PDB file of C-alpha atoms in Angstrom:
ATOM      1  CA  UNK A   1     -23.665  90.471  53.032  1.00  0.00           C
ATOM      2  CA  UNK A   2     -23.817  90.062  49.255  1.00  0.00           C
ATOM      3  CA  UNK A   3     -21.117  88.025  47.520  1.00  0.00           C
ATOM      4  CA  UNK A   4     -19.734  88.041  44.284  1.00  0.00           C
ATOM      5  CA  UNK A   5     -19.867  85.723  41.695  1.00  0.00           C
ATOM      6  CA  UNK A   6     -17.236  84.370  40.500  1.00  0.00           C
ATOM      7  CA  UNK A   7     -16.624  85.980  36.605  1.00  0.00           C
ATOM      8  CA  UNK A   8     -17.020  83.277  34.305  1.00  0.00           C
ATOM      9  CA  UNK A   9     -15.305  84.452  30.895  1.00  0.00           C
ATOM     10  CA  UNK A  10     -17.896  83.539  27.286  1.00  0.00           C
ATOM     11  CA  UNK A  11     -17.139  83.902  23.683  1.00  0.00           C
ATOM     12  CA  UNK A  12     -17.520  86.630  22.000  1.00  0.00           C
ATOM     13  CA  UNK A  13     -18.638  86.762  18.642  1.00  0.00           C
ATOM     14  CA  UNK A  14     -15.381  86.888  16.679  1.00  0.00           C
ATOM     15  CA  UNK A  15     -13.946  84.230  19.056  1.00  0.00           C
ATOM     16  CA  UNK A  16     -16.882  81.685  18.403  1.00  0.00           C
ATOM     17  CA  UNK A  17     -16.057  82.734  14.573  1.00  0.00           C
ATOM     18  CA  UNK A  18     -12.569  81.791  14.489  1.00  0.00           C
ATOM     19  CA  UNK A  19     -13.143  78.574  16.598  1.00  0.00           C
ATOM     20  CA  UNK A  20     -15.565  77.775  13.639  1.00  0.00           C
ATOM     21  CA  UNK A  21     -13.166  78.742  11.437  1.00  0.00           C
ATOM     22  CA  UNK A  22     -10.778  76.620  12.606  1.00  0.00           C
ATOM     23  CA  UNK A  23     -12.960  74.236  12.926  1.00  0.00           C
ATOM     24  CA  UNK A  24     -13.891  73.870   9.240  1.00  0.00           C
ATOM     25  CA  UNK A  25     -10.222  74.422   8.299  1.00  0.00           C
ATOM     26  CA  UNK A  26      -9.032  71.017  10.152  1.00  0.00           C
ATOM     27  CA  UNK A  27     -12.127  69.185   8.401  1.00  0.00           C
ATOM     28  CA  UNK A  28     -11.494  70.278   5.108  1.00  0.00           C
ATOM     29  CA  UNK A  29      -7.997  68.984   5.748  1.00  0.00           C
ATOM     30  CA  UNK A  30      -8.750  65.573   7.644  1.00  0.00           C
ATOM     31  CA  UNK A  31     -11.620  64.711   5.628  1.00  0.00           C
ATOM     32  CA  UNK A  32      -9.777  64.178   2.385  1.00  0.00           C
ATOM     33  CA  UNK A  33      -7.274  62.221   3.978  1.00  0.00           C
ATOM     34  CA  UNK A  34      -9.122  60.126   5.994  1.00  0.00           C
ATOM     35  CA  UNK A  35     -11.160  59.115   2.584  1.00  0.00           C
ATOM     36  CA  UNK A  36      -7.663  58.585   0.839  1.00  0.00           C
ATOM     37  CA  UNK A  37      -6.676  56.026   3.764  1.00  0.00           C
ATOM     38  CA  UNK A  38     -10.129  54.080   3.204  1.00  0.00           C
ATOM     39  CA  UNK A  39      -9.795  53.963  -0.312  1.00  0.00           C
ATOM     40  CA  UNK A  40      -6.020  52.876   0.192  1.00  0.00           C
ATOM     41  CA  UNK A  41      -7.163  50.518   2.885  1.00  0.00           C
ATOM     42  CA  UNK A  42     -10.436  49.072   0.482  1.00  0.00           C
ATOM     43  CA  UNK A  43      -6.931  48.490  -2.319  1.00  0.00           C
ATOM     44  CA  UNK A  44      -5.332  46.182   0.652  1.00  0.00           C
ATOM     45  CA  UNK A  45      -8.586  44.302   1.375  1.00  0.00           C
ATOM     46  CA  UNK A  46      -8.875  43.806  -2.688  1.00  0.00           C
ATOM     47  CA  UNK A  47      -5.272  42.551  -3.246  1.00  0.00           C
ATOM     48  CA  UNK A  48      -5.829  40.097  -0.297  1.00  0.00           C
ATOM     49  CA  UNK A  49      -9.283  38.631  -2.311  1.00  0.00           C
ATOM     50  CA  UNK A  50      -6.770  38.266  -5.289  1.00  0.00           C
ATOM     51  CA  UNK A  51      -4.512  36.730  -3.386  1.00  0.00           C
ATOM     52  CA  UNK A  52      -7.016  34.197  -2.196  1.00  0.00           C
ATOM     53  CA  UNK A  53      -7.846  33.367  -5.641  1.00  0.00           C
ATOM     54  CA  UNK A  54      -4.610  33.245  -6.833  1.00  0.00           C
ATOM     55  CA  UNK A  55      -3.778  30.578  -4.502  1.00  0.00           C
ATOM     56  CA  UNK A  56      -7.402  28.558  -5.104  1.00  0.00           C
ATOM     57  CA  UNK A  57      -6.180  28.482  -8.621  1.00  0.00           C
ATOM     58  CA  UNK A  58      -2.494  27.325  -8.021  1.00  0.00           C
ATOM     59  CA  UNK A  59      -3.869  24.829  -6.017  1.00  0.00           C
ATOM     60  CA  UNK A  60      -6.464  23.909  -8.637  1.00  0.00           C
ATOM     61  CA  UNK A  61      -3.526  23.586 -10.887  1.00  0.00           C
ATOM     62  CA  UNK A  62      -2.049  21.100  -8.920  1.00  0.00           C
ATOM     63  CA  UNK A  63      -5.110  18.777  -8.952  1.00  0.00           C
ATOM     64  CA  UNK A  64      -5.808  19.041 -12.311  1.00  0.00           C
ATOM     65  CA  UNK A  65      -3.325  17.907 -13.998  1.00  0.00           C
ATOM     66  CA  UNK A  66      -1.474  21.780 -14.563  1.00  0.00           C
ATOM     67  CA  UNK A  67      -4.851  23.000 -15.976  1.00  0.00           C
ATOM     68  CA  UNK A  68      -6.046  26.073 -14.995  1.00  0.00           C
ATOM     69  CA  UNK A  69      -9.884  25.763 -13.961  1.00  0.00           C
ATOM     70  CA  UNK A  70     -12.312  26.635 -17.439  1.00  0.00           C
ATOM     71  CA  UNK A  71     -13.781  30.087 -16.910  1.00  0.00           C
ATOM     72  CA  UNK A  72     -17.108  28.833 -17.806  1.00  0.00           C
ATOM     73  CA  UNK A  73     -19.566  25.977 -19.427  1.00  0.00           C
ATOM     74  CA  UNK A  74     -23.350  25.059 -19.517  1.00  0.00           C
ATOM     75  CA  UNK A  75     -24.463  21.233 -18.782  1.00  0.00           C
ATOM     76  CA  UNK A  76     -27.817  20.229 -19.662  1.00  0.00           C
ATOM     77  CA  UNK A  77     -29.987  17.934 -17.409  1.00  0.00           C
ATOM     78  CA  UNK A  78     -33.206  16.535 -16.732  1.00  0.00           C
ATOM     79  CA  UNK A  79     -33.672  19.251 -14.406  1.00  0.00           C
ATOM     80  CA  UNK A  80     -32.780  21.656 -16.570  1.00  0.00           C
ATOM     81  CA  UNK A  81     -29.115  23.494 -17.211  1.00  0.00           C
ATOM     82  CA  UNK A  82     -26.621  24.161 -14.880  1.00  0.00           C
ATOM     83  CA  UNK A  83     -24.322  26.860 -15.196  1.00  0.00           C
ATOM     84  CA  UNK A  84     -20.759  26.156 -14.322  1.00  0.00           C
ATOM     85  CA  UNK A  85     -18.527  29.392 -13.735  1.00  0.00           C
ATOM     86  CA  UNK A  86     -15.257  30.236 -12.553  1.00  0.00           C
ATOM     87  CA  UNK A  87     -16.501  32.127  -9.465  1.00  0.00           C
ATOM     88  CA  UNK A  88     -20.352  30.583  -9.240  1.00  0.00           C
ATOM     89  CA  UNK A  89     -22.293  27.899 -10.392  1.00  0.00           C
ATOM     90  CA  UNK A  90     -26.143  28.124 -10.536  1.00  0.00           C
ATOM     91  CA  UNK A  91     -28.775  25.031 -10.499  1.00  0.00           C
ATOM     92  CA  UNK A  92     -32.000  25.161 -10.650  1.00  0.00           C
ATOM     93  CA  UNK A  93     -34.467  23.212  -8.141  1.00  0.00           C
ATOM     94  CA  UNK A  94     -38.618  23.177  -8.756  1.00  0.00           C
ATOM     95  CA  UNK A  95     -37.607  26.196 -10.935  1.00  0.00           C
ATOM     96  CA  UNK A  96     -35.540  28.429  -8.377  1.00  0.00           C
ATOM     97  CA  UNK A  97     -31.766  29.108  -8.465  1.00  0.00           C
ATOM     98  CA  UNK A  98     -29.159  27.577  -5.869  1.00  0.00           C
ATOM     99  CA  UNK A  99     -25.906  29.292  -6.125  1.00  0.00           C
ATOM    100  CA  UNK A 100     -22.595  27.080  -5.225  1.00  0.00           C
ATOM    101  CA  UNK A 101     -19.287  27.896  -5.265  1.00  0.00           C
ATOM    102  CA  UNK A 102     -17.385  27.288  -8.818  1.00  0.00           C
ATOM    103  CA  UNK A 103     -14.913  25.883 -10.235  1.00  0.00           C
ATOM    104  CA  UNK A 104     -12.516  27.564  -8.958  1.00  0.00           C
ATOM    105  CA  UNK A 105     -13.484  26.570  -5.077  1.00  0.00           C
ATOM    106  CA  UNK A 106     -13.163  22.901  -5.882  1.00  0.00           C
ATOM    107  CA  UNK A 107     -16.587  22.598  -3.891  1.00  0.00           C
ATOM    108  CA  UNK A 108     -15.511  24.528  -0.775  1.00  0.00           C
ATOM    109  CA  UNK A 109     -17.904  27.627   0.560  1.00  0.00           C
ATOM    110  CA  UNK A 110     -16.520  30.707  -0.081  1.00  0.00           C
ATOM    111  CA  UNK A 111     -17.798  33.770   1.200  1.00  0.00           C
ATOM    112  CA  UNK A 112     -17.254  37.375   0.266  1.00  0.00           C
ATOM    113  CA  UNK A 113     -13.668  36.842  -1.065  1.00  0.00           C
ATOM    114  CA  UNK A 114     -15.230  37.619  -4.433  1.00  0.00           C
ATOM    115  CA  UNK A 115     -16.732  40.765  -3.515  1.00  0.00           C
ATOM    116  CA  UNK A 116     -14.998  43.836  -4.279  1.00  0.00           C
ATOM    117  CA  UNK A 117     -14.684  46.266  -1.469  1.00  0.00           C
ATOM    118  CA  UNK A 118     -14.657  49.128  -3.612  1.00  0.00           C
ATOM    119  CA  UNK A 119     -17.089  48.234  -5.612  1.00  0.00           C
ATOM    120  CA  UNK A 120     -20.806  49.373  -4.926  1.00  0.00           C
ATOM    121  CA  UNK A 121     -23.020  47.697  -7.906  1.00  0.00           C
ATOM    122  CA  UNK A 122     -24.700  45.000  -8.931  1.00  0.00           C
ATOM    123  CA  UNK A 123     -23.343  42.070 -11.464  1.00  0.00           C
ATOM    124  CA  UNK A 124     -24.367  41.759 -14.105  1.00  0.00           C
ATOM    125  CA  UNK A 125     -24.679  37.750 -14.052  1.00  0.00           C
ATOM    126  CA  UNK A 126     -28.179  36.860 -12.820  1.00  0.00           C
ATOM    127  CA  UNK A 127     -28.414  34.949  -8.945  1.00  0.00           C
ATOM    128  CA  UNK A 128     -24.092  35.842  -8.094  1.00  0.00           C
ATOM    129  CA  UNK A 129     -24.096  37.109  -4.879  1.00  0.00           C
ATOM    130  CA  UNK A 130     -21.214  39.011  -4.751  1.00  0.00           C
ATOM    131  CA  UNK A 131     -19.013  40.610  -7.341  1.00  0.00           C
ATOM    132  CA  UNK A 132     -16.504  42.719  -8.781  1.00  0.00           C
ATOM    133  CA  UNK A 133     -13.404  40.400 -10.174  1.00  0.00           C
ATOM    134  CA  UNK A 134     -12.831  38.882 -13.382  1.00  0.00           C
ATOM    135  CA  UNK A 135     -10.859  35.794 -14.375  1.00  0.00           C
ATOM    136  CA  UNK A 136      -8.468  35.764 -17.844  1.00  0.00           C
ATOM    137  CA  UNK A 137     -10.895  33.966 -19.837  1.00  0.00           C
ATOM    138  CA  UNK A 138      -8.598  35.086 -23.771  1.00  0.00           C
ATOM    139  CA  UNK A 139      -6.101  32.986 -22.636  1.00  0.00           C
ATOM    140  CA  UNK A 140      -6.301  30.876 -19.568  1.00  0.00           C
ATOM    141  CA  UNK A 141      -9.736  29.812 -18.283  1.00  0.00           C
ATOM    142  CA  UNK A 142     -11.502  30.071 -21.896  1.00  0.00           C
ATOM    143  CA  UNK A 143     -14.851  28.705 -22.090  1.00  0.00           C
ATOM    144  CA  UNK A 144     -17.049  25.892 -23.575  1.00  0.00           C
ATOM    145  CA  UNK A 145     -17.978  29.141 -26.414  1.00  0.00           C
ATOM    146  CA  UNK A 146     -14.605  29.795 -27.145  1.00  0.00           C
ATOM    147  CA  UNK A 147     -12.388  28.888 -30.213  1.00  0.00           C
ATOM    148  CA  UNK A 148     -10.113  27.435 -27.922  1.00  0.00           C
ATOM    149  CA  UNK A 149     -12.542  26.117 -24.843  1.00  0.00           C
ATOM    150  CA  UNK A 150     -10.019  24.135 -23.018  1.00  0.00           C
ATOM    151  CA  UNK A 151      -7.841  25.950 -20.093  1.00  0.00           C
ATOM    152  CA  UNK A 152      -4.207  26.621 -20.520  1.00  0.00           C
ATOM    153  CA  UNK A 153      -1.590  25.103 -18.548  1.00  0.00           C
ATOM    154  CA  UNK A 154       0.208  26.403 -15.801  1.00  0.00           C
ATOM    155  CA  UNK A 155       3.503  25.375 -17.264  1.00  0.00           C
ATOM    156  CA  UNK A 156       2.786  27.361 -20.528  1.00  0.00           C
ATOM    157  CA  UNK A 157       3.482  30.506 -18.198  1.00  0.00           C
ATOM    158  CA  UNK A 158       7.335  30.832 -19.372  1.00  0.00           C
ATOM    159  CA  UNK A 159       6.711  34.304 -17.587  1.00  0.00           C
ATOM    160  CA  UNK A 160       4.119  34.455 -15.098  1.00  0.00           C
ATOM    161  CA  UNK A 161       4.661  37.449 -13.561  1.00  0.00           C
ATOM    162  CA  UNK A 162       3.782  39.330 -16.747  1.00  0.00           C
ATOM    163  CA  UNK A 163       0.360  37.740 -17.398  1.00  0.00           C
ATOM    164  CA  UNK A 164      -2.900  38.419 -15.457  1.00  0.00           C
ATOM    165  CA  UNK A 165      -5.255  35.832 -13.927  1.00  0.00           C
ATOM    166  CA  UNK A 166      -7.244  37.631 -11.980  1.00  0.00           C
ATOM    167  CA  UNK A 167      -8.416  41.375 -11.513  1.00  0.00           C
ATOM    168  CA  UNK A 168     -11.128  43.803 -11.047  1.00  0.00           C
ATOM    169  CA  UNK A 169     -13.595  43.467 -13.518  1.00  0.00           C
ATOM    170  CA  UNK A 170     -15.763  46.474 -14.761  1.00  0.00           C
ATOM    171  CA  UNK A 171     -16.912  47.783 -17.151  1.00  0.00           C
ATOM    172  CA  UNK A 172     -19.109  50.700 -18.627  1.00  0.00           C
ATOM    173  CA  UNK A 173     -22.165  49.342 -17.643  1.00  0.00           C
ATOM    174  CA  UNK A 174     -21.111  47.518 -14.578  1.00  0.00           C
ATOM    175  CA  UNK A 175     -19.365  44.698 -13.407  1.00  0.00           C
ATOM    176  CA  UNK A 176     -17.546  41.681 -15.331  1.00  0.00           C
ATOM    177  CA  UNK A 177     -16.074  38.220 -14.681  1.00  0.00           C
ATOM    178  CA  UNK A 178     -14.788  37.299 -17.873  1.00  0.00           C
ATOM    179  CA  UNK A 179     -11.638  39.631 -18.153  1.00  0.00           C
ATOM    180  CA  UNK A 180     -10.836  40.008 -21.993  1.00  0.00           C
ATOM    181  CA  UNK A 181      -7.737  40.736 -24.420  1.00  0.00           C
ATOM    182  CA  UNK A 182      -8.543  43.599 -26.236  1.00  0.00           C
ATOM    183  CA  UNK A 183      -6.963  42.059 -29.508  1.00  0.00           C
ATOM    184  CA  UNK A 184      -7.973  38.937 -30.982  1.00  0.00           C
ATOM    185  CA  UNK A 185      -6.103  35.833 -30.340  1.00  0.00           C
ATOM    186  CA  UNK A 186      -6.384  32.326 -31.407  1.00  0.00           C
ATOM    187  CA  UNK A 187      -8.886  31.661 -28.319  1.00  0.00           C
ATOM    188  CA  UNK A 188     -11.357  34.206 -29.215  1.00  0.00           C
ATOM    189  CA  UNK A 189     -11.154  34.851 -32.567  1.00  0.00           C
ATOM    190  CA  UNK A 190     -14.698  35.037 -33.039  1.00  0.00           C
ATOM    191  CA  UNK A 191     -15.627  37.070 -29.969  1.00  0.00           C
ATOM    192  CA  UNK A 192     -16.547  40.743 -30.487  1.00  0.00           C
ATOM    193  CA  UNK A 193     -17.435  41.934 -27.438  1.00  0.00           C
ATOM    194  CA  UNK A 194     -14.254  43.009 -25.792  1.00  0.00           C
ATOM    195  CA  UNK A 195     -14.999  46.069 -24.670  1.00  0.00           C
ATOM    196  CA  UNK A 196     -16.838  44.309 -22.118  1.00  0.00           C
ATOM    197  CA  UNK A 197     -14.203  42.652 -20.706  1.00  0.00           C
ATOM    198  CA  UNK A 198     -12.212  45.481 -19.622  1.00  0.00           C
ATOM    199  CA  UNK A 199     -11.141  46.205 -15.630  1.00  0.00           C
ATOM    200  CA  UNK A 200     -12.225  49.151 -13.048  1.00  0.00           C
ATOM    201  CA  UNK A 201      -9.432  51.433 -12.111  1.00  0.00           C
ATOM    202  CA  UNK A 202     -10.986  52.513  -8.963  1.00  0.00           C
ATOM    203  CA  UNK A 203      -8.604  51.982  -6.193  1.00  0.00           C
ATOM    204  CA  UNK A 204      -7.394  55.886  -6.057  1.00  0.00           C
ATOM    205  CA  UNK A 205      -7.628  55.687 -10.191  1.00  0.00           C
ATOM    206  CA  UNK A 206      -5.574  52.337 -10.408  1.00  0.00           C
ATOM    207  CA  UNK A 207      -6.548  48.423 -10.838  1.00  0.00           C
ATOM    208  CA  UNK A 208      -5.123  45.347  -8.797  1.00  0.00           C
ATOM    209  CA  UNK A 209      -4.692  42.536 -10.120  1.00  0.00           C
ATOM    210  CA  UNK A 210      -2.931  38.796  -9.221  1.00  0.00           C
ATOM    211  CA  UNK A 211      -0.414  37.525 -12.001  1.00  0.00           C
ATOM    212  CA  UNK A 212       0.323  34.050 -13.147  1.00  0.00           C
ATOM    213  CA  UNK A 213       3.020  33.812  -9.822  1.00  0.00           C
ATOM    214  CA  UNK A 214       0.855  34.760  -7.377  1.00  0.00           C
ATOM    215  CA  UNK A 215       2.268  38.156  -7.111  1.00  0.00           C
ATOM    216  CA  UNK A 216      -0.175  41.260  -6.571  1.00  0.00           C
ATOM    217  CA  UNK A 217       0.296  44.258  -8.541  1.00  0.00           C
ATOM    218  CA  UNK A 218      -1.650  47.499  -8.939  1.00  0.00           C
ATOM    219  CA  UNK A 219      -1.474  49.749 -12.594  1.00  0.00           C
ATOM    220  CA  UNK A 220      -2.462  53.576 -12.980  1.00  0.00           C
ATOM    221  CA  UNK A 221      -1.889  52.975 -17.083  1.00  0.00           C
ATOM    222  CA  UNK A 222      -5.318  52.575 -18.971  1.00  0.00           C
ATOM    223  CA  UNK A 223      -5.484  51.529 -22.433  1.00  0.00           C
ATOM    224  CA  UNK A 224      -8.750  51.756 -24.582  1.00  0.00           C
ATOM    225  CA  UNK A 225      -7.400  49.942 -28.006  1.00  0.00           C
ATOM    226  CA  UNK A 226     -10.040  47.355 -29.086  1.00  0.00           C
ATOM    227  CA  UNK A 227     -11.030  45.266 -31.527  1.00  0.00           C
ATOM    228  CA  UNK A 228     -13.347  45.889 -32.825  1.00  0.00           C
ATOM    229  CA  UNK A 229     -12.411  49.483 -33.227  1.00  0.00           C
ATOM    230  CA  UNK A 230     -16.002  50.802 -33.206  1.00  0.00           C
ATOM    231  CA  UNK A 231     -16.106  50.272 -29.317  1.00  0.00           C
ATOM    232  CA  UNK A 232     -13.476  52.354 -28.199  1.00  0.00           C
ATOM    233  CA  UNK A 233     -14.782  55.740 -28.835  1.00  0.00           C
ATOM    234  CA  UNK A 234     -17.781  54.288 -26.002  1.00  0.00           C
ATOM    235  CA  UNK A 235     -14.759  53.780 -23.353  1.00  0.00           C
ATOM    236  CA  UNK A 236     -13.343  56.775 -24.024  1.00  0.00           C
ATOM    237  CA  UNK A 237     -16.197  58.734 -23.502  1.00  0.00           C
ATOM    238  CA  UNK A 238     -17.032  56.720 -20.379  1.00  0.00           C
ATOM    239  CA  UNK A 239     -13.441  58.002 -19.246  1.00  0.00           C
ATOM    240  CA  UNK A 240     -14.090  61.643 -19.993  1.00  0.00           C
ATOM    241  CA  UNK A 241     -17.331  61.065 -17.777  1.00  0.00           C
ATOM    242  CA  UNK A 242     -15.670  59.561 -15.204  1.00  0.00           C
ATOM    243  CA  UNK A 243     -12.190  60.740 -14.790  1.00  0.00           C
ATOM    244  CA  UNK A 244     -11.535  59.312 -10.966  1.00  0.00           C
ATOM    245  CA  UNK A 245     -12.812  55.635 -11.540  1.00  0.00           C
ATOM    246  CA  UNK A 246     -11.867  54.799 -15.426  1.00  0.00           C
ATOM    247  CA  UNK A 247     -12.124  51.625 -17.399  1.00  0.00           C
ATOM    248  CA  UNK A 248      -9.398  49.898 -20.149  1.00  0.00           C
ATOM    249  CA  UNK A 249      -7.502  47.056 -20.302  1.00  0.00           C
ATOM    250  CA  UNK A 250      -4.234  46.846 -18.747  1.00  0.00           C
ATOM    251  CA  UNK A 251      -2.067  47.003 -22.387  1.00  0.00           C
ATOM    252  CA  UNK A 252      -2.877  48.155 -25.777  1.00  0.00           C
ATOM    253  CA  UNK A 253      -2.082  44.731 -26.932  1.00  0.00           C
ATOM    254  CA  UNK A 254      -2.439  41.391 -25.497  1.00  0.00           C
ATOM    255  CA  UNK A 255       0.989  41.517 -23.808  1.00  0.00           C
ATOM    256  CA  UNK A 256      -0.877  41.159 -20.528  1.00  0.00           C
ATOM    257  CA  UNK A 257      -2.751  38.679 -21.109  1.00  0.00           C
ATOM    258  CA  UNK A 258      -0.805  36.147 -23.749  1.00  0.00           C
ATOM    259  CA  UNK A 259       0.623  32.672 -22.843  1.00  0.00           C
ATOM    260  CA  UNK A 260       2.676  31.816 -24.951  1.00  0.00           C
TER     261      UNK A 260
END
């Protein structure tokens, strides 16, 4: 004797169609989220790299006499010039580059504390293999081409909470690690290339950055002022191009920047 099957209920048409309906309706709510938490995650991971090199510098501070390490200087050898930065220096050996920690390291191996996670290109200083941060080189590290070359002093920082030392450099074509004033001051008179010192606001349109005691902070506020005034119609229009991830400087005078 024949027996039945069990009945074994299927979709219909209009029920497949709502399940994809449904479907795309919880992506197209989850998937904006989900990108918002790993682009406020990637904000965490970059304040902890600041923090790093906030505390590298303190440190360095503390060996050195209260001088902050010297953002950058070239020494000439037999074997040709070495290239001491804040972040990296580069030798040269039978012609091909060895990259070292810098200054800042004291000689210890760092890894990819200076690598922004949110960052995706390459720098723009030849042999660095990782990048995205830039160092207050206006006013505290300065430089052997500066007007002022030697470092400030950690004591000059009668407010330290209000002055930047470290942050995420970028600019409009790239990255940076010399982060600029965008007025002139007494350590840079003679430098006109500001504009290129600016920072990337690209955590969720806002820019971390580690201040003068060791605090973190993150700012939405962009500021394009810049001397010279011929460069700031170029950031502008970079900003207009590229409303989510824009670049400035983090005052529209050298309030966040200035020792002293």
């Amino acid at each position: 004797m024949a027996t039945k099957r069990p009945h074994i209920g299927a979709f219909t048409l209009i029920e497949l169609m709502i399940v994809m309906a449904v479907t795309a309706l919880l992506l197209a709510i989850t998937l904006p989220v989900l990108a918002h938490a790993r682009r406020q995650a990637e904000s965490v991971y970059c304040q902890s790299n600041l923090r790093q090199m906030m505390i590298a510098a303190l440190i360095y501070t503390e060996d050195h006499n209260d001088f902050f390490p010297i953002a950058y200087y070239t020494q000439q050898t037999d074997r040709g010039p070495i290239h001491y930065n804040w972040d990296f220096t580069v030798r040269f050996v039978d012609e091909q580059p060895i990259v070292e920690s810098g200054i800042l390291w004291q000689g210890e191996p760092v890894d990819k504390i200076q690598q922004c996670p949110s960052f995706q290109g390459e720098s723009n200083t030849p042999y660095d293999p990782y990048t995205g941060y830039n160092y207050n080189t206006s006013y505290i590290g300065r430089g052997q081409g500066e007007n002022i070359p030697q470092p400030a002093r950690r004591s000059r920082l009668t407010q330290p909470a209000r002055v930047a030392i470290f942050g995420d450099g970028q600019y409009i074509h790239g990255t940076n690690k010399f982060m600029r004033a965008p007025l002139r001051s007494e350590g840079d008179l003679s430098f006109n290339d500001r504009w290129a010192g600016t920072q990337g606001f690209r955590h969720n349109r806002q820019t971390n950055m580690a201040c003068g005691d060791g605090s973190m902070r993150s700012q939405a506020d962009v500021y394009t002022t810049v001397e010279p005034a011929r460069h700031q119609q170029a950031l502008e229009q970079y900003n207009q191009q590229h409303p989510r991830s824009p670049v400035g400087f983090l005052s529209p005078d050298n309030s966040a920047y200035k020792v002293p």
